[in-house]
Amino acid sequence: MGNQSFQFLVFIVLQLILTTQALYFHIRETERKCFIEEIPDQTLVIGKYKVELFDAASNTYLPSTPGIGMHVEVKDPDEKIILSKLYTSEGRFTFTSHTPGEHVICLYSNSSAWFGGQQLRVHLDIDIGEHAVDYQQISAKEKLTELQLRVRQLIDQVEQISKEQSYQRYREERFRATSESTNQRVLWWSIAQLLVLVIAGFWQMRHLKGFFEAKKLV
Amino acid sequence: MLGISVNIFVVYLLFLSKQIGANELTFELPDNAKECFHEKLKVGSKYTLEFQVVTGGNYDVDLELKSPSGRVLYKEAKKQYDQIEKTAEEEGVYVFCFSNEFSTISHKVIYIDWRVDGDPEHEIKGNSPQVAQGALTMIESKVGGIHENLEKVIDYQTHHRLREATGRARAEDLQERVQIWSLGQFILIIIVAIGTVLLLRSFFTDRRPASSMSWHR
């Protein structure tokens, strides 16, 4: 029992160390950075980030500056906000998609400056679907052997593949609907323009004939 | 119980010794903008960068990959997609930048897949308790093979999804434009018809009766 809780403690400490080494980019304090993730529904997304502030005095980026927080805003394909929270300079956000499509994950700092501002370095790591599953945690919790863990991983992968396939079918349907709608629109607008041209022609002739007859020029 | 604890601990140690990272990101690159990403790598890490322009303009973007010492490892202009696989020779911060500075009107959506040393965070390695060595290893190798093939399937699915997204974005753009331009043309036809008639009327109505009368003398 004590061994297991020690395991968890080590695991959590190591997780904190490991999250510091990731892909990073620079943004200004007032800038908003968005990432688009196209995912099927019922998919788990885990994002980890870490923010560092540029210190002009030492010309380096200071880690874990207190007072800097990041807003994380997640919008679903219908432009509805499904997650909007303020985290500290190092955070972890999770959400599960309920509709398939393009989800937009936006990060911006809670700085009170109006424009410009200092540079921030943001380390980011986004894991989607079966990448988001932590096998070490499962192995520690359910005490599986390596082979069982591998088979579990295979099951998760196959599940993700089948979810993506049904999502693909949904998208293809949408694509087809869009193309058919364009086809319909081209047809009806062409007919309408043809009619309008013919009617306009007739109207012009009739109107001018009446006009010239009234003016006694014909 | 102890065996599994040792197993997990070995896996942890394996993680500490390696640089880990796997990131799939899709972001929008505005026109005339440059977007850079950095990562600190150790000597000997194998990294793979794959990118694809999903929507926007002519589907092309410039990419530059620089080593910590400033040496340009990869520099290509106006590419739609590419895959770069290299091994880090220097320790330090590697930076890759996407540039859309050649375009003034189109913003691009770019998908990138950045992997360092595979993705050990969800790979399962370690010294398993060797019970029946021969049989266990064969199942393990088969399972490992299936895992790799499934990874390839997921990779192909991602590429398919990106290409489909490109096609669909174009189709939706076309649909909107057909509507707007057709409506515009419709209104224009009506305006031109009425305008022509009014113009002709104006030729024959201002101060013409006097001159036309003098004409017919």
Short mmCIF file of C-alpha atoms in Angstrom, two decimals:
data_model
loop_
_atom_site.label_atom_id
_atom_site.label_comp_id
_atom_site.label_asym_id
_atom_site.label_seq_id
_atom_site.Cartn_x
_atom_site.Cartn_y
_atom_site.Cartn_z
CA MET A 1 0.00 0.00 0.00
CA GLY A 2 2.78 2.39 0.96
CA ASN A 3 4.72 1.17 -2.07
CA GLN A 4 1.82 2.09 -4.34
CA SER A 5 1.42 5.61 -2.99
CA PHE A 6 5.17 6.10 -3.33
CA GLN A 7 4.81 4.98 -6.93
CA PHE A 8 2.17 7.61 -7.52
CA LEU A 9 4.26 10.32 -5.90
CA VAL A 10 7.27 9.48 -8.05
CA PHE A 11 5.02 9.31 -11.07
CA ILE A 12 3.56 12.77 -10.42
CA VAL A 13 6.97 14.31 -9.75
CA LEU A 14 8.33 12.83 -12.95
CA GLN A 15 5.31 14.09 -14.89
CA LEU A 16 6.09 17.61 -13.70
CA ILE A 17 9.70 17.31 -14.79
CA LEU A 18 8.81 15.85 -18.13
CA THR A 19 6.28 18.54 -19.05
CA THR A 20 8.98 21.23 -19.05
CA GLN A 21 10.65 19.88 -22.14
CA ALA A 22 8.33 20.39 -25.04
CA LEU A 23 7.84 22.39 -28.18
CA TYR A 24 7.69 26.09 -27.41
CA PHE A 25 6.93 29.34 -29.21
CA HIS A 26 6.88 33.03 -28.38
CA ILE A 27 3.92 35.34 -28.15
CA ARG A 28 3.37 38.83 -26.86
CA GLU A 29 1.42 39.37 -23.68
CA THR A 30 -1.67 40.64 -25.45
CA GLU A 31 -1.49 38.23 -28.34
CA ARG A 32 -3.87 35.33 -28.78
CA LYS A 33 -2.65 32.07 -30.22
CA CYS A 34 -5.08 29.54 -31.57
CA PHE A 35 -4.71 25.96 -32.67
CA ILE A 36 -7.23 24.03 -34.69
CA GLU A 37 -7.80 20.38 -33.95
CA GLU A 38 -10.07 18.36 -36.16
CA ILE A 39 -11.37 15.46 -34.10
CA PRO A 40 -14.20 12.93 -34.13
CA ASP A 41 -16.70 12.99 -31.30
CA GLN A 42 -16.20 11.41 -27.89
CA THR A 43 -12.47 12.02 -28.15
CA LEU A 44 -10.40 13.02 -25.17
CA VAL A 45 -7.97 15.89 -25.60
CA ILE A 46 -5.34 16.73 -22.99
CA GLY A 47 -3.25 19.86 -23.26
CA LYS A 48 -0.27 20.77 -21.12
CA TYR A 49 1.42 24.13 -21.20
CA LYS A 50 4.01 26.13 -19.33
CA VAL A 51 4.55 29.86 -19.59
CA GLU A 52 7.78 31.77 -19.01
CA LEU A 53 8.22 35.51 -18.97
CA PHE A 54 11.12 37.28 -20.63
CA ASP A 55 13.24 39.14 -18.15
CA ALA A 56 15.07 42.07 -19.74
CA ALA A 57 17.50 42.30 -16.84
CA SER A 58 18.99 38.84 -17.20
CA ASN A 59 18.07 38.44 -20.92
CA THR A 60 16.58 35.04 -20.24
CA TYR A 61 13.19 33.58 -19.69
CA LEU A 62 12.27 33.16 -16.05
CA PRO A 63 10.47 29.96 -15.24
CA SER A 64 7.28 29.88 -13.19
CA THR A 65 6.69 33.60 -12.78
CA PRO A 66 3.85 34.13 -10.32
CA GLY A 67 1.06 36.38 -11.45
CA ILE A 68 1.08 35.25 -15.03
CA GLY A 69 -1.97 33.23 -15.92
CA MET A 70 -3.22 31.88 -19.17
CA HIS A 71 -6.79 31.81 -20.38
CA VAL A 72 -7.59 28.65 -22.23
CA GLU A 73 -10.63 28.87 -24.45
CA VAL A 74 -11.93 25.93 -26.45
CA LYS A 75 -14.61 26.36 -29.09
CA ASP A 76 -16.49 23.49 -30.67
CA PRO A 77 -17.38 23.30 -34.40
CA ASP A 78 -20.60 25.26 -33.78
CA GLU A 79 -18.60 28.19 -32.36
CA LYS A 80 -19.86 27.45 -28.88
CA ILE A 81 -17.34 27.80 -26.06
CA ILE A 82 -16.97 24.51 -24.24
CA LEU A 83 -14.05 25.41 -22.01
CA SER A 84 -12.97 28.81 -20.81
CA LYS A 85 -10.79 28.83 -17.74
CA LEU A 86 -7.94 30.77 -16.31
CA TYR A 87 -4.99 28.67 -15.25
CA THR A 88 -1.71 29.56 -13.59
CA SER A 89 1.59 29.78 -15.41
CA GLU A 90 1.72 26.01 -15.67
CA GLY A 91 -1.47 24.15 -16.40
CA ARG A 92 -3.19 21.15 -17.79
CA PHE A 93 -6.57 21.28 -19.47
CA THR A 94 -8.80 18.45 -20.61
CA PHE A 95 -11.94 18.26 -22.65
CA THR A 96 -13.95 15.65 -24.49
CA SER A 97 -15.51 16.48 -27.81
CA HIS A 98 -19.26 16.01 -28.13
CA THR A 99 -19.62 16.94 -31.78
CA PRO A 100 -17.20 15.91 -34.50
CA GLY A 101 -15.38 18.68 -36.30
CA GLU A 102 -12.90 21.49 -35.95
CA HIS A 103 -12.27 22.53 -32.39
CA VAL A 104 -10.27 25.68 -31.78
CA ILE A 105 -8.02 25.88 -28.74
CA CYS A 106 -6.98 29.44 -27.94
CA LEU A 107 -4.40 30.58 -25.43
CA TYR A 108 -3.95 34.14 -24.26
CA SER A 109 -2.46 35.59 -21.13
CA ASN A 110 -4.43 37.49 -18.55
CA SER A 111 -2.29 40.54 -18.91
CA SER A 112 -3.91 43.91 -18.29
CA ALA A 113 -1.80 45.76 -20.86
CA TRP A 114 -3.63 47.31 -23.78
CA PHE A 115 -1.13 46.54 -26.51
CA GLY A 116 2.38 45.25 -27.00
CA GLY A 117 3.70 43.97 -23.76
CA GLN A 118 6.51 41.63 -23.00
CA GLN A 119 7.36 38.42 -24.71
CA LEU A 120 6.16 35.15 -23.34
CA ARG A 121 7.53 31.73 -24.01
CA VAL A 122 4.85 29.06 -24.08
CA HIS A 123 5.70 25.36 -23.94
CA LEU A 124 2.81 23.36 -25.33
CA ASP A 125 1.93 19.73 -25.68
CA ILE A 126 -1.47 18.63 -26.97
CA ASP A 127 -2.41 14.96 -26.97
CA ILE A 128 -5.49 13.67 -28.72
CA GLY A 129 -7.41 10.42 -28.53
CA GLU A 130 -5.24 7.43 -27.89
CA HIS A 131 -2.16 9.64 -27.44
CA ALA A 132 -3.91 11.08 -24.41
CA VAL A 133 -4.11 7.75 -22.66
CA ASP A 134 -1.44 7.37 -20.02
CA TYR A 135 -0.40 3.76 -19.97
CA GLN A 136 1.89 4.13 -16.99
CA GLN A 137 -1.04 5.29 -14.92
CA ILE A 138 -3.25 2.45 -16.08
CA SER A 139 -0.51 -0.07 -15.47
CA ALA A 140 0.04 1.26 -11.96
CA LYS A 141 -3.65 1.38 -11.16
CA GLU A 142 -4.76 -1.95 -12.62
CA LYS A 143 -1.50 -3.81 -12.21
CA LEU A 144 -1.30 -5.20 -15.72
CA THR A 145 1.60 -7.08 -17.18
CA GLU A 146 3.43 -5.63 -20.11
CA LEU A 147 1.62 -7.85 -22.60
CA GLN A 148 -1.77 -6.93 -21.22
CA LEU A 149 -0.80 -3.28 -21.43
CA ARG A 150 0.25 -3.67 -25.03
CA VAL A 151 -3.00 -5.38 -25.94
CA ARG A 152 -4.85 -2.59 -24.17
CA GLN A 153 -2.96 -0.11 -26.29
CA LEU A 154 -3.92 -2.01 -29.44
CA ILE A 155 -7.58 -1.92 -28.41
CA ASP A 156 -7.39 1.85 -27.88
CA GLN A 157 -5.70 2.37 -31.21
CA VAL A 158 -8.28 0.31 -33.10
CA GLU A 159 -11.05 2.22 -31.35
CA GLN A 160 -9.56 5.49 -32.46
CA ILE A 161 -9.20 4.23 -36.03
CA SER A 162 -12.84 3.21 -36.18
CA LYS A 163 -13.95 6.55 -34.70
CA GLU A 164 -11.92 8.38 -37.29
CA GLN A 165 -13.44 6.24 -40.07
CA SER A 166 -17.00 7.06 -39.05
CA TYR A 167 -15.99 10.71 -38.76
CA GLN A 168 -14.60 10.46 -42.28
CA ARG A 169 -17.95 9.17 -43.49
CA TYR A 170 -19.71 12.11 -41.84
CA ARG A 171 -17.34 14.57 -43.48
CA GLU A 172 -17.70 12.99 -46.88
CA GLU A 173 -21.45 13.32 -46.53
CA ARG A 174 -21.07 17.01 -45.74
CA PHE A 175 -18.75 17.46 -48.70
CA ARG A 176 -21.25 15.79 -50.98
CA ALA A 177 -24.10 17.95 -49.61
CA THR A 178 -22.04 21.08 -50.21
CA SER A 179 -21.25 20.06 -53.80
CA GLU A 180 -24.88 19.24 -54.55
CA SER A 181 -25.99 22.54 -53.05
CA THR A 182 -23.51 24.38 -55.28
CA ASN A 183 -24.87 22.45 -58.26
CA GLN A 184 -28.42 23.44 -57.39
CA ARG A 185 -27.48 27.05 -56.87
CA VAL A 186 -25.69 27.27 -60.22
CA LEU A 187 -28.73 25.77 -61.95
CA TRP A 188 -31.33 28.02 -60.35
CA TRP A 189 -29.36 31.22 -60.57
CA SER A 190 -28.65 30.57 -64.28
CA ILE A 191 -32.34 30.03 -64.98
CA ALA A 192 -33.22 33.13 -62.98
CA GLN A 193 -30.68 35.28 -64.80
CA LEU A 194 -31.87 33.99 -68.17
CA LEU A 195 -35.48 34.87 -67.28
CA VAL A 196 -34.48 38.27 -66.00
CA LEU A 197 -32.59 39.03 -69.19
CA VAL A 198 -35.52 38.01 -71.39
CA ILE A 199 -38.04 39.93 -69.27
CA ALA A 200 -35.77 42.98 -69.16
CA GLY A 201 -35.38 42.85 -72.93
CA PHE A 202 -39.13 42.72 -73.51
CA TRP A 203 -39.80 45.44 -70.95
CA GLN A 204 -37.19 47.72 -72.52
CA MET A 205 -38.63 47.28 -76.02
CA ARG A 206 -42.19 47.85 -74.86
CA HIS A 207 -41.33 50.83 -72.72
CA LEU A 208 -39.23 52.56 -75.38
CA LYS A 209 -41.82 51.88 -78.09
CA GLY A 210 -44.46 53.52 -75.92
CA PHE A 211 -42.09 56.37 -75.13
CA PHE A 212 -41.22 57.12 -78.76
CA GLU A 213 -44.84 56.83 -79.83
CA ALA A 214 -45.71 59.36 -77.14
CA LYS A 215 -42.98 61.65 -78.36
CA LYS A 216 -44.27 61.27 -81.91
CA LEU A 217 -40.88 60.16 -83.20
CA VAL A 218 -42.10 56.79 -84.49
CA MET B 1 4.01 -7.14 -7.31
CA LEU B 2 7.64 -6.26 -6.83
CA GLY B 3 8.35 -7.29 -10.41
CA ILE B 4 5.80 -4.83 -11.72
CA SER B 5 7.16 -2.06 -9.52
CA VAL B 6 10.63 -2.67 -10.89
CA ASN B 7 9.15 -2.77 -14.37
CA ILE B 8 7.48 0.60 -13.95
CA PHE B 9 10.56 2.11 -12.39
CA VAL B 10 12.74 0.98 -15.28
CA VAL B 11 10.27 2.59 -17.67
CA TYR B 12 10.49 5.84 -15.69
CA LEU B 13 14.26 5.77 -15.87
CA LEU B 14 14.07 5.16 -19.58
CA PHE B 15 11.95 8.29 -19.91
CA LEU B 16 14.34 10.41 -17.90
CA SER B 17 17.23 9.54 -20.12
CA LYS B 18 15.44 10.45 -23.32
CA GLN B 19 13.97 13.65 -24.64
CA ILE B 20 10.33 13.06 -25.32
CA GLY B 21 7.86 14.80 -27.49
CA ALA B 22 5.13 14.22 -29.99
CA ASN B 23 2.93 17.03 -31.06
CA GLU B 24 0.31 17.40 -33.74
CA LEU B 25 -0.75 20.99 -34.20
CA THR B 26 -2.84 22.82 -36.76
CA PHE B 27 -2.56 26.59 -36.75
CA GLU B 28 -3.43 29.51 -38.94
CA LEU B 29 -0.62 31.54 -40.44
CA PRO B 30 -1.83 35.04 -41.41
CA ASP B 31 -0.56 36.70 -44.56
CA ASN B 32 2.86 38.29 -44.31
CA ALA B 33 3.52 36.44 -41.08
CA LYS B 34 6.18 34.13 -39.78
CA GLU B 35 5.68 31.52 -37.11
CA CYS B 36 8.55 29.83 -35.29
CA PHE B 37 8.68 26.83 -33.00
CA HIS B 38 11.62 25.81 -30.85
CA GLU B 39 12.66 22.72 -29.00
CA LYS B 40 15.69 21.80 -27.00
CA LEU B 41 17.21 18.54 -28.20
CA LYS B 42 20.00 16.32 -27.02
CA VAL B 43 22.71 14.89 -29.23
CA GLY B 44 21.57 11.76 -30.98
CA SER B 45 17.82 12.38 -30.75
CA LYS B 46 15.99 11.45 -33.87
CA TYR B 47 13.36 13.98 -34.81
CA THR B 48 10.76 14.07 -37.54
CA LEU B 49 8.91 17.11 -38.76
CA GLU B 50 6.02 16.69 -41.13
CA PHE B 51 3.92 19.56 -42.39
CA GLN B 52 1.08 20.07 -44.81
CA VAL B 53 -0.70 23.19 -45.94
CA VAL B 54 -4.39 22.44 -45.50
CA THR B 55 -6.12 25.54 -46.83
CA GLY B 56 -5.17 28.88 -48.25
CA GLY B 57 -4.02 30.47 -51.47
CA ASN B 58 -1.81 28.22 -53.58
CA TYR B 59 -1.26 25.78 -50.71
CA ASP B 60 2.39 26.66 -50.29
CA VAL B 61 4.58 27.86 -47.46
CA ASP B 62 8.29 28.45 -46.78
CA LEU B 63 10.02 26.39 -44.15
CA GLU B 64 13.42 26.85 -42.54
CA LEU B 65 14.99 24.54 -39.99
CA LYS B 66 18.02 25.77 -38.07
CA SER B 67 20.37 24.03 -35.70
CA PRO B 68 21.48 25.64 -32.40
CA SER B 69 24.62 26.99 -34.02
CA GLY B 70 22.60 28.78 -36.69
CA ARG B 71 23.37 26.31 -39.44
CA VAL B 72 20.49 25.93 -41.87
CA LEU B 73 19.52 22.27 -42.00
CA TYR B 74 16.54 22.61 -44.28
CA LYS B 75 15.34 25.51 -46.33
CA GLU B 76 12.63 25.17 -48.94
CA ALA B 77 10.30 27.74 -50.44
CA LYS B 78 6.68 27.31 -51.45
CA LYS B 79 6.20 23.67 -50.57
CA GLN B 80 2.84 22.09 -49.98
CA TYR B 81 3.95 19.20 -47.79
CA ASP B 82 7.16 17.55 -46.78
CA GLN B 83 8.66 15.22 -44.24
CA ILE B 84 12.03 15.82 -42.62
CA GLU B 85 13.77 13.09 -40.65
CA LYS B 86 17.05 13.92 -39.05
CA THR B 87 19.24 13.10 -36.11
CA ALA B 88 20.35 15.90 -33.83
CA GLU B 89 24.10 16.41 -34.08
CA GLU B 90 24.33 19.29 -31.66
CA GLU B 91 22.78 19.85 -28.31
CA GLY B 92 20.64 22.93 -27.97
CA VAL B 93 17.58 24.65 -29.22
CA TYR B 94 16.46 23.75 -32.72
CA VAL B 95 14.08 26.16 -34.40
CA PHE B 96 11.84 25.77 -37.42
CA CYS B 97 9.99 28.66 -38.96
CA PHE B 98 7.08 28.80 -41.36
CA SER B 99 6.88 31.89 -43.45
CA ASN B 100 3.95 33.27 -45.41
CA GLU B 101 5.70 36.55 -46.14
CA PHE B 102 5.46 36.13 -49.92
CA SER B 103 1.69 36.29 -49.82
CA THR B 104 -0.23 39.48 -49.20
CA ILE B 105 -3.79 38.24 -49.28
CA SER B 106 -4.10 34.60 -48.33
CA HIS B 107 -3.74 33.24 -44.83
CA LYS B 108 -2.85 29.60 -44.60
CA VAL B 109 -3.81 26.79 -42.26
CA ILE B 110 -0.83 24.53 -41.66
CA TYR B 111 -0.74 21.13 -40.01
CA ILE B 112 2.50 20.04 -38.37
CA ASP B 113 3.51 16.74 -36.81
CA TRP B 114 6.61 17.01 -34.67
CA ARG B 115 8.06 13.86 -33.17
CA VAL B 116 11.17 13.46 -31.09
CA ASP B 117 12.50 9.95 -30.50
CA GLY B 118 9.17 8.46 -31.41
CA ASP B 119 6.56 8.95 -28.72
CA PRO B 120 7.77 7.12 -25.62
CA GLU B 121 5.04 8.68 -23.53
CA HIS B 122 2.66 6.09 -24.82
CA GLU B 123 5.07 3.44 -25.86
CA ILE B 124 5.45 0.47 -23.64
CA LYS B 125 8.93 -0.82 -23.12
CA GLY B 126 10.62 -2.51 -20.29
CA ASN B 127 11.95 -5.71 -18.87
CA SER B 128 8.95 -7.97 -18.59
CA PRO B 129 9.11 -10.87 -16.19
CA GLN B 130 10.49 -13.66 -18.31
CA VAL B 131 8.26 -16.58 -17.53
CA ALA B 132 8.32 -18.69 -20.68
CA GLN B 133 10.90 -16.84 -22.70
CA GLY B 134 10.35 -18.24 -26.19
CA ALA B 135 6.55 -18.09 -26.38
CA LEU B 136 6.23 -14.71 -24.67
CA THR B 137 8.72 -13.03 -26.93
CA MET B 138 6.97 -14.26 -30.06
CA ILE B 139 3.60 -12.93 -28.95
CA GLU B 140 5.30 -9.73 -27.90
CA SER B 141 6.96 -9.27 -31.26
CA LYS B 142 3.69 -9.95 -33.07
CA VAL B 143 1.88 -7.48 -30.86
CA GLY B 144 4.66 -4.99 -31.44
CA GLY B 145 4.27 -5.49 -35.18
CA ILE B 146 0.52 -4.94 -34.99
CA HIS B 147 1.12 -1.78 -32.98
CA GLU B 148 3.45 -0.40 -35.63
CA ASN B 149 1.01 -1.20 -38.41
CA LEU B 150 -1.81 0.48 -36.54
CA GLU B 151 0.38 3.54 -36.13
CA LYS B 152 0.84 3.58 -39.88
CA VAL B 153 -2.93 3.26 -40.37
CA ILE B 154 -3.51 6.23 -38.10
CA ASP B 155 -0.89 8.16 -40.04
CA TYR B 156 -2.57 7.39 -43.36
CA GLN B 157 -5.92 8.34 -41.91
CA THR B 158 -4.48 11.70 -40.87
CA HIS B 159 -3.18 12.35 -44.36
CA HIS B 160 -6.53 11.37 -45.86
CA ARG B 161 -8.30 13.68 -43.45
CA LEU B 162 -6.04 16.59 -44.39
CA ARG B 163 -6.54 16.11 -48.11
CA GLU B 164 -10.28 15.83 -47.64
CA ALA B 165 -10.22 18.99 -45.55
CA THR B 166 -8.47 20.81 -48.36
CA GLY B 167 -11.07 19.67 -50.90
CA ARG B 168 -13.97 20.45 -48.63
CA ALA B 169 -12.72 23.93 -47.76
CA ARG B 170 -12.49 24.71 -51.46
CA ALA B 171 -16.00 23.35 -52.10
CA GLU B 172 -17.51 25.41 -49.28
CA ASP B 173 -15.70 28.50 -50.49
CA LEU B 174 -17.03 27.87 -54.00
CA GLN B 175 -20.58 27.45 -52.75
CA GLU B 176 -20.50 30.79 -50.98
CA ARG B 177 -18.92 32.59 -53.88
CA VAL B 178 -21.43 31.20 -56.40
CA GLN B 179 -24.24 32.56 -54.24
CA ILE B 180 -22.76 36.02 -53.78
CA TRP B 181 -21.66 36.54 -57.38
CA SER B 182 -24.91 35.21 -58.83
CA LEU B 183 -26.93 37.54 -56.64
CA GLY B 184 -24.67 40.40 -57.61
CA GLN B 185 -25.04 39.64 -61.31
CA PHE B 186 -28.82 39.38 -60.99
CA ILE B 187 -29.05 42.80 -59.41
CA LEU B 188 -26.62 44.21 -61.94
CA ILE B 189 -28.73 43.00 -64.87
CA ILE B 190 -31.81 44.72 -63.46
CA ILE B 191 -29.90 47.93 -62.79
CA VAL B 192 -28.39 47.96 -66.28
CA ALA B 193 -31.77 47.32 -67.91
CA ILE B 194 -33.44 50.16 -66.06
CA GLY B 195 -30.40 52.37 -66.48
CA THR B 196 -30.28 51.93 -70.26
CA VAL B 197 -33.93 52.89 -70.59
CA LEU B 198 -33.49 55.95 -68.39
CA LEU B 199 -30.41 57.01 -70.34
CA LEU B 200 -32.21 56.74 -73.66
CA ARG B 201 -35.14 58.70 -72.29
CA SER B 202 -32.79 61.41 -71.14
CA PHE B 203 -31.38 61.76 -74.70
CA PHE B 204 -34.83 62.56 -76.02
CA THR B 205 -36.30 64.73 -73.28
CA ASP B 206 -34.06 67.71 -72.50
CA ARG B 207 -34.51 70.78 -74.70
CA ARG B 208 -35.12 68.57 -77.69
CA PRO B 209 -38.68 69.64 -78.75
CA ALA B 210 -37.44 73.06 -79.90
CA SER B 211 -34.43 71.73 -81.85
CA SER B 212 -36.37 68.80 -83.35
CA MET B 213 -39.03 71.19 -84.55
CA SER B 214 -36.37 73.37 -86.17
CA TRP B 215 -34.91 70.22 -87.71
CA HIS B 216 -38.05 69.22 -89.50
CA ARG B 217 -38.43 72.57 -91.18
#
